[in-house]
Short mmCIF file of C-alpha atoms and ligand atoms in Angstrom, two decimals:
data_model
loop_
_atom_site.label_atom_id
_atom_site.label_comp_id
_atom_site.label_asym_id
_atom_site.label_seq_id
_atom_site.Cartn_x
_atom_site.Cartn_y
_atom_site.Cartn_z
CA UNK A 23 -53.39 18.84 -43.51
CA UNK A 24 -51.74 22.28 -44.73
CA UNK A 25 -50.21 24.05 -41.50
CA UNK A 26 -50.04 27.49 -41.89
CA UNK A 27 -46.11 28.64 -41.58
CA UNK A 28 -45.38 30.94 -38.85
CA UNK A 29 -42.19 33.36 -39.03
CA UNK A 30 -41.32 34.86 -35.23
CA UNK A 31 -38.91 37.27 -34.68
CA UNK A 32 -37.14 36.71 -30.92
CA UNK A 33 -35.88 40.04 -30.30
CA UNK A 34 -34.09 38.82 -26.99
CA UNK A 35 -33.30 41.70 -24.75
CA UNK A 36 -32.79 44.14 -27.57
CA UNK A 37 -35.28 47.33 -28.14
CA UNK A 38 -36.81 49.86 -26.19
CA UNK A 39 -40.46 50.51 -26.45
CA UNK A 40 -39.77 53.28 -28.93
CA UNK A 41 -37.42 50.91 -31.09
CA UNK A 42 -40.07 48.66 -30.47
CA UNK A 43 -42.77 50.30 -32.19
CA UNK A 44 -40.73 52.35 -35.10
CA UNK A 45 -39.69 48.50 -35.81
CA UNK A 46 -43.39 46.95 -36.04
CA UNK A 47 -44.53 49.89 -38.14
CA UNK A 48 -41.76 49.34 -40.83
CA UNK A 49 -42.61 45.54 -40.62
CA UNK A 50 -46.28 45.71 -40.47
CA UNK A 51 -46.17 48.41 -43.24
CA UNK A 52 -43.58 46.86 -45.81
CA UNK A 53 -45.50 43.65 -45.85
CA UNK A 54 -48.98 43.84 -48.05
CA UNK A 55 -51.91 42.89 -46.31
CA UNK A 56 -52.89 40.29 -48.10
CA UNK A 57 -49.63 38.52 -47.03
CA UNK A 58 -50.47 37.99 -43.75
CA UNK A 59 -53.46 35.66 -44.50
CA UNK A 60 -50.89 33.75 -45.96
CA UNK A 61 -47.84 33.63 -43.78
CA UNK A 62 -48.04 34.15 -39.82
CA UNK A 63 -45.41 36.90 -38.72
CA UNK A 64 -45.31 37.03 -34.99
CA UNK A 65 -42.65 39.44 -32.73
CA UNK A 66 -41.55 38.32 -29.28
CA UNK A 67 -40.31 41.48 -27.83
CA UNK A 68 -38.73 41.63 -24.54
CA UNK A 69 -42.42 42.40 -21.80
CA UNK A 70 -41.51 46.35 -21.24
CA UNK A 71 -42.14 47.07 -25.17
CA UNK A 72 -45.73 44.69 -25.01
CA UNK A 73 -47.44 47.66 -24.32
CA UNK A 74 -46.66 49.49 -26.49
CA UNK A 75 -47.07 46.64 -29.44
CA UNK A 76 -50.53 45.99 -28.41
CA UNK A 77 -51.82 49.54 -28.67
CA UNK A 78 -50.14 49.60 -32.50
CA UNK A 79 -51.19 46.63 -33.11
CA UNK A 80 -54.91 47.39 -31.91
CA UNK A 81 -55.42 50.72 -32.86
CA UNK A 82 -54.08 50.42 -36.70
CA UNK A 83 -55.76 46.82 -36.69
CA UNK A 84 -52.34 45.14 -38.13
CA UNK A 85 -52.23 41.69 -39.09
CA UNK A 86 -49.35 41.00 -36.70
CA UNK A 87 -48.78 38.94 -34.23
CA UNK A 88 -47.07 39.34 -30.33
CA UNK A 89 -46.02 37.70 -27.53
CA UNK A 90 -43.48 37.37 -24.63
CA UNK A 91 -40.41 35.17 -24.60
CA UNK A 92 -40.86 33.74 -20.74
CA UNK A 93 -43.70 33.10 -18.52
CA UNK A 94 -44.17 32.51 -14.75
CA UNK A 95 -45.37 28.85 -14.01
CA UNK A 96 -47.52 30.82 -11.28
CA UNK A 97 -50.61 32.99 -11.97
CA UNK A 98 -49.68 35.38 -9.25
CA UNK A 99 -47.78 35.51 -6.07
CA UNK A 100 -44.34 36.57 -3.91
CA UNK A 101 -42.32 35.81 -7.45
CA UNK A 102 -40.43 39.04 -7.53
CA UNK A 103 -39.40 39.90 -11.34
CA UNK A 104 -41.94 37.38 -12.90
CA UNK A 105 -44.23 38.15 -15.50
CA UNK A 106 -47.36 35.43 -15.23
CA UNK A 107 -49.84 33.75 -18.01
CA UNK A 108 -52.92 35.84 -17.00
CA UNK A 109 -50.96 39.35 -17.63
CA UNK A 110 -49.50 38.19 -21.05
CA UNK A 111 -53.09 37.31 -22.49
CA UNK A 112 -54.35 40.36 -20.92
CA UNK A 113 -51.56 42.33 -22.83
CA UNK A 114 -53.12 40.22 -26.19
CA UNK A 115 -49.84 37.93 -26.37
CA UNK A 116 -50.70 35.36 -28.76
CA UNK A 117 -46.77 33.05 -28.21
CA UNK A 118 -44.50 33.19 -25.53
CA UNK A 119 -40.83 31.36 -26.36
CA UNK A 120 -40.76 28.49 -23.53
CA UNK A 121 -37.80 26.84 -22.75
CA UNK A 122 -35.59 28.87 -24.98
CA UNK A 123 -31.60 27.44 -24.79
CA UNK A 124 -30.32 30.77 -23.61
CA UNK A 125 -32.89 30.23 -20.59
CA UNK A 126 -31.82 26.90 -20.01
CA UNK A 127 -28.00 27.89 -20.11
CA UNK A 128 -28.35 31.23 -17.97
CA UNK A 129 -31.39 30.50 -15.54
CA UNK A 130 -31.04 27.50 -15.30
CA UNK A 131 -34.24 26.25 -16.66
CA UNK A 132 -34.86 22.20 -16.44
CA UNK A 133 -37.15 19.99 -18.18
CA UNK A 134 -39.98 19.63 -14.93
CA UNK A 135 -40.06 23.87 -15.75
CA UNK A 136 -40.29 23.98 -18.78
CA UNK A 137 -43.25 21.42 -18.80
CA UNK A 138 -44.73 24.00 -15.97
CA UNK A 139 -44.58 26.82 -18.57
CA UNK A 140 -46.04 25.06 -21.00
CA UNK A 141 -48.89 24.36 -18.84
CA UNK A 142 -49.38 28.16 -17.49
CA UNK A 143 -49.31 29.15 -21.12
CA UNK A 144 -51.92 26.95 -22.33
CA UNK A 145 -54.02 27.66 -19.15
CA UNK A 146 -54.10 31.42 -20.45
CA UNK A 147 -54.78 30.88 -24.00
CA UNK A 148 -51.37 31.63 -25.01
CA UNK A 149 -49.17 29.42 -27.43
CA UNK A 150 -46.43 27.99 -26.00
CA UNK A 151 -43.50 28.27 -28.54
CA UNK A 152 -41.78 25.36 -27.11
CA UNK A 153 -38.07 25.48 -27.87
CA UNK A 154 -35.66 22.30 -27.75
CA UNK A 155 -32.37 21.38 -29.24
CA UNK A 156 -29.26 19.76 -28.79
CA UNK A 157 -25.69 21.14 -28.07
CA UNK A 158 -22.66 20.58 -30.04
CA UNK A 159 -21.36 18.04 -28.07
CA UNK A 160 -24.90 16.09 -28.61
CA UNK A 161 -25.09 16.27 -32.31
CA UNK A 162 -20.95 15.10 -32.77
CA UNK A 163 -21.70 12.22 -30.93
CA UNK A 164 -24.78 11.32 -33.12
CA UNK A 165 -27.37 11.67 -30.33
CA UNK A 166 -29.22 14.95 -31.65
CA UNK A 167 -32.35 13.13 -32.49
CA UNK A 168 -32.71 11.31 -28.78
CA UNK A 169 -31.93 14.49 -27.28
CA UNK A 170 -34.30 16.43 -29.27
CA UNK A 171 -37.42 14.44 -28.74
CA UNK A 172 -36.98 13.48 -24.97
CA UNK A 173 -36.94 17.11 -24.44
CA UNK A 174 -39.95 17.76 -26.64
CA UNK A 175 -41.82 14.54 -24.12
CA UNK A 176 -40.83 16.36 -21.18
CA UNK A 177 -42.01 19.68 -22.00
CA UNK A 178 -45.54 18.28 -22.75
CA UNK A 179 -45.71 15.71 -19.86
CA UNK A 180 -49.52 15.67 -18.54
CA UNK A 181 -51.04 17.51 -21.29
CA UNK A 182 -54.34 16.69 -22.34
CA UNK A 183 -53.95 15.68 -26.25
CA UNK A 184 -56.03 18.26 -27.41
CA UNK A 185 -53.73 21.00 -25.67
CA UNK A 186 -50.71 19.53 -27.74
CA UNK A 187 -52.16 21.10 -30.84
CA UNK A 188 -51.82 24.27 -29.33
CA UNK A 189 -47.86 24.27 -29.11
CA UNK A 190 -45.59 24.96 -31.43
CA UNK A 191 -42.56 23.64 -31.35
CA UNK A 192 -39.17 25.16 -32.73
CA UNK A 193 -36.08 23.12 -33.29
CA UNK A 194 -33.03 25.44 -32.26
CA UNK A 195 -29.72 23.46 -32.51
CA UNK A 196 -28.13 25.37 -29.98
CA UNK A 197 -24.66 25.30 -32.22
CA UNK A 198 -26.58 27.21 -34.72
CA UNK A 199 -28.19 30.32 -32.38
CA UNK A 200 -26.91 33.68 -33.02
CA UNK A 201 -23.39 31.70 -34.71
CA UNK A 202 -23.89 32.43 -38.50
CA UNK A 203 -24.12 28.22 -38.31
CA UNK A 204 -26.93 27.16 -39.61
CA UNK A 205 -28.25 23.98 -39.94
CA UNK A 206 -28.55 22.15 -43.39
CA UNK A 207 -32.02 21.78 -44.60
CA UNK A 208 -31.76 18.24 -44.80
CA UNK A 209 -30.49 18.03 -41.05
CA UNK A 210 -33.19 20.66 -39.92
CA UNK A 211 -35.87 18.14 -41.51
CA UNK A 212 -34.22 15.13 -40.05
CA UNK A 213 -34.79 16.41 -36.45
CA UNK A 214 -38.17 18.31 -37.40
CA UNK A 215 -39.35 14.71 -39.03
CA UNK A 216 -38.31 12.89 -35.87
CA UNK A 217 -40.13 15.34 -33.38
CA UNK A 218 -43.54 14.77 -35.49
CA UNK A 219 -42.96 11.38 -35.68
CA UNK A 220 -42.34 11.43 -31.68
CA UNK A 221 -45.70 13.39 -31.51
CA UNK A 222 -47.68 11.01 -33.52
CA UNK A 223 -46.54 7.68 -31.51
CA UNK A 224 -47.76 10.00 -28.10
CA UNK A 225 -50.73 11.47 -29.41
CA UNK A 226 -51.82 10.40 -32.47
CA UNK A 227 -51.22 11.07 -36.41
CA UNK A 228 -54.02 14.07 -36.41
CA UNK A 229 -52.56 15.87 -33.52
CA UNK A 230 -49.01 15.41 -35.50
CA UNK A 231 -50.31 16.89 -38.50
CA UNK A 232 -51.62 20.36 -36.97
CA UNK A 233 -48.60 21.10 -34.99
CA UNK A 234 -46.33 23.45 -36.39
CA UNK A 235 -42.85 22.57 -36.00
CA UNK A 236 -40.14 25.79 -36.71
CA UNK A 237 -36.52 25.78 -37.26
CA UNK A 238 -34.57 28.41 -35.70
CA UNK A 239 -30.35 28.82 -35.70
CA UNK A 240 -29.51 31.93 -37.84
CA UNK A 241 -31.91 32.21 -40.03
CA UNK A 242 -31.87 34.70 -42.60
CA UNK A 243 -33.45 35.67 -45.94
CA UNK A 244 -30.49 33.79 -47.83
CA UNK A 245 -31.89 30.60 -46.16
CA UNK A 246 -35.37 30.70 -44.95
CA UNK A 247 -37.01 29.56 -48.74
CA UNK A 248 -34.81 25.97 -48.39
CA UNK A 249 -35.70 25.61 -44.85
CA UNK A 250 -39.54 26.17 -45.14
CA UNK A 251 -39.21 23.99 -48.40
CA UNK A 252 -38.75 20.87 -46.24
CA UNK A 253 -41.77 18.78 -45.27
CA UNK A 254 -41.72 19.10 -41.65
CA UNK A 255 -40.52 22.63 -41.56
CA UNK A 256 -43.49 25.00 -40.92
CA UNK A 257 -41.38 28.36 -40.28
CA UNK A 258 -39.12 29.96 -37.94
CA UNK A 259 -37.78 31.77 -34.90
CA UNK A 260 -35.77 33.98 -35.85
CA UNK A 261 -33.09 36.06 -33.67
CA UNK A 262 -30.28 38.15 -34.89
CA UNK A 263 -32.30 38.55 -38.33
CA UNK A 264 -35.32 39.75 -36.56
CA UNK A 265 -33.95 43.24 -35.31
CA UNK A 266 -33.69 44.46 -39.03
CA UNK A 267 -36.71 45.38 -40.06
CA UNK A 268 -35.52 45.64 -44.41
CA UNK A 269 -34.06 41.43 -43.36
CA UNK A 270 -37.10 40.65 -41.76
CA UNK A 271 -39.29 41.50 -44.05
CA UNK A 272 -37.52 39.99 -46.67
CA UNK A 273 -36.89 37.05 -45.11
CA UNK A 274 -40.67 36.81 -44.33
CA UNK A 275 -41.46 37.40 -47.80
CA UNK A 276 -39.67 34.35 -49.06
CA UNK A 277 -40.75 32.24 -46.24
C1 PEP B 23 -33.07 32.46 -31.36
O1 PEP B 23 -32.62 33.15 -30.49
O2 PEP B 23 -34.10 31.83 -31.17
C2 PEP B 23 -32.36 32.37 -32.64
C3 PEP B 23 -32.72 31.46 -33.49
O3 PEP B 23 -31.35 33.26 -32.85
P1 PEP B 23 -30.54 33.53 -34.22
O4 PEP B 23 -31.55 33.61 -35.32
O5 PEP B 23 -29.85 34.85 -34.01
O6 PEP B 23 -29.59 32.40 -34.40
#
């Protein structure tokens, strides 16, 4: 089955909602139309520039994409500074980043939360972008590809199989985020083979097939055409590369 290859741009906690929407316009407007029913572009701005995205995006009726990169396992509640499921899809977020490495380094974040994510996000009709990868450590001692796909099984513990085909999963060597380091193609594909093949034993070879599995670790436009060459490779999240709107629009045109 042909997956359709999705480029997302993780701004992090970079742009304002003015940035925000003088970036969009150069992106959605350097890009021809027609493009879009080909590739998938997708921004994941930080939630105060959402807004702003959606009324762009709605009232000029672009082809992009939006969504968040974090989301409350909770619907609603005492969970000061949260930002639930239910408010992203009301703000039209189609992704939300779960389980990004920077989130697991600096909040924190552990498998059984992750997994909780995944679940809000799916509850509310949004696409988890569910992100695993191993450290440097992990990969010198060989054990990248156990690492890898035990995450990937704990972030989608208890979901119904149908809901797996939902996620997408990125592979983000954590060695390779925001470094200038990226991975080879042929070691992105071995891990991106691996974590279909780990999808396929769980649920099935049809469920294996839809999911879209990215590559993210410094992507650019010198490297994005080798990396979405590879089998399992189905596009990226992109960080660093994302911020520049001539880059990113290069880099999506050779995806
Ligand atoms: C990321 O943050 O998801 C990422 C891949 O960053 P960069 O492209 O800058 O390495």
């Amino acid at each position: 089955m042909s997956r359709q290859v999705l480029i997302a741009g993780n701004w992090k906690m970079n742009l304002n909602h003015l940035e925000a929407i003088a970036l969009v316009q150069k992106i959605a407007f350097s890009l021809p139309e027609k493009y879009f029913a080909k590739v998938e572009v997708a921004v994941l701005p930080p939630f105060t520039d959402i807004r702003s995205i959606q009324t762009l995006v709605d009232g000029d009726k672009l082809k992009l994409r939006y969504g968040a990169q974090d989301v409350s396992r909770y619907d609603s509640g005492a969970y000061t500074g949260d930002v639930s499921g239910p408010m992203l899809a009301k703000l039209g977020c189609a992704y939300v980043t779960v389980g990004h490495s920077e989130r697991r380094e600096h909040h924190g974040e552990t498998d059984e939360l992750v997994n909780a994510k995944v679940k809000a996000a799916l509850k509310n009709e949004v696409s988890p972008i569910l992100c695993v990868g191993e450290p440097l450590e992990v990969r010198e001692a060989g054990d990248h590809v156990e690492h890898t796909t035990t995450q990937l099984i704990a972030g989608l513990k208890g979901l119904k199989t149908e809901q797996v085909s939902k996620v997408v999963v990125a592979y983000e060597p954590v060695w390779a985020i925001g470094t200038g380091r990226v991975a080879t193609p042929a070691d992105a594909q071995e891990v991106c083979a691996a974590l279909r093949a780990k999808l396929a034993e769980k649920y099935g070879d049809q469920i294996a097939s839809e999911v879209r599995v990215l590559y993210g670790g410094s992507v650019k436009s010198g490297n994005i055409a080798d990396l979405v060459k590879q089998d399992d490779i189905d596009g990226a999240l992109v960080g660093g590369a994302s911020l520049d709107a001539e880059e990113f629009t290069k880099l999506c045109a050779l995806a």
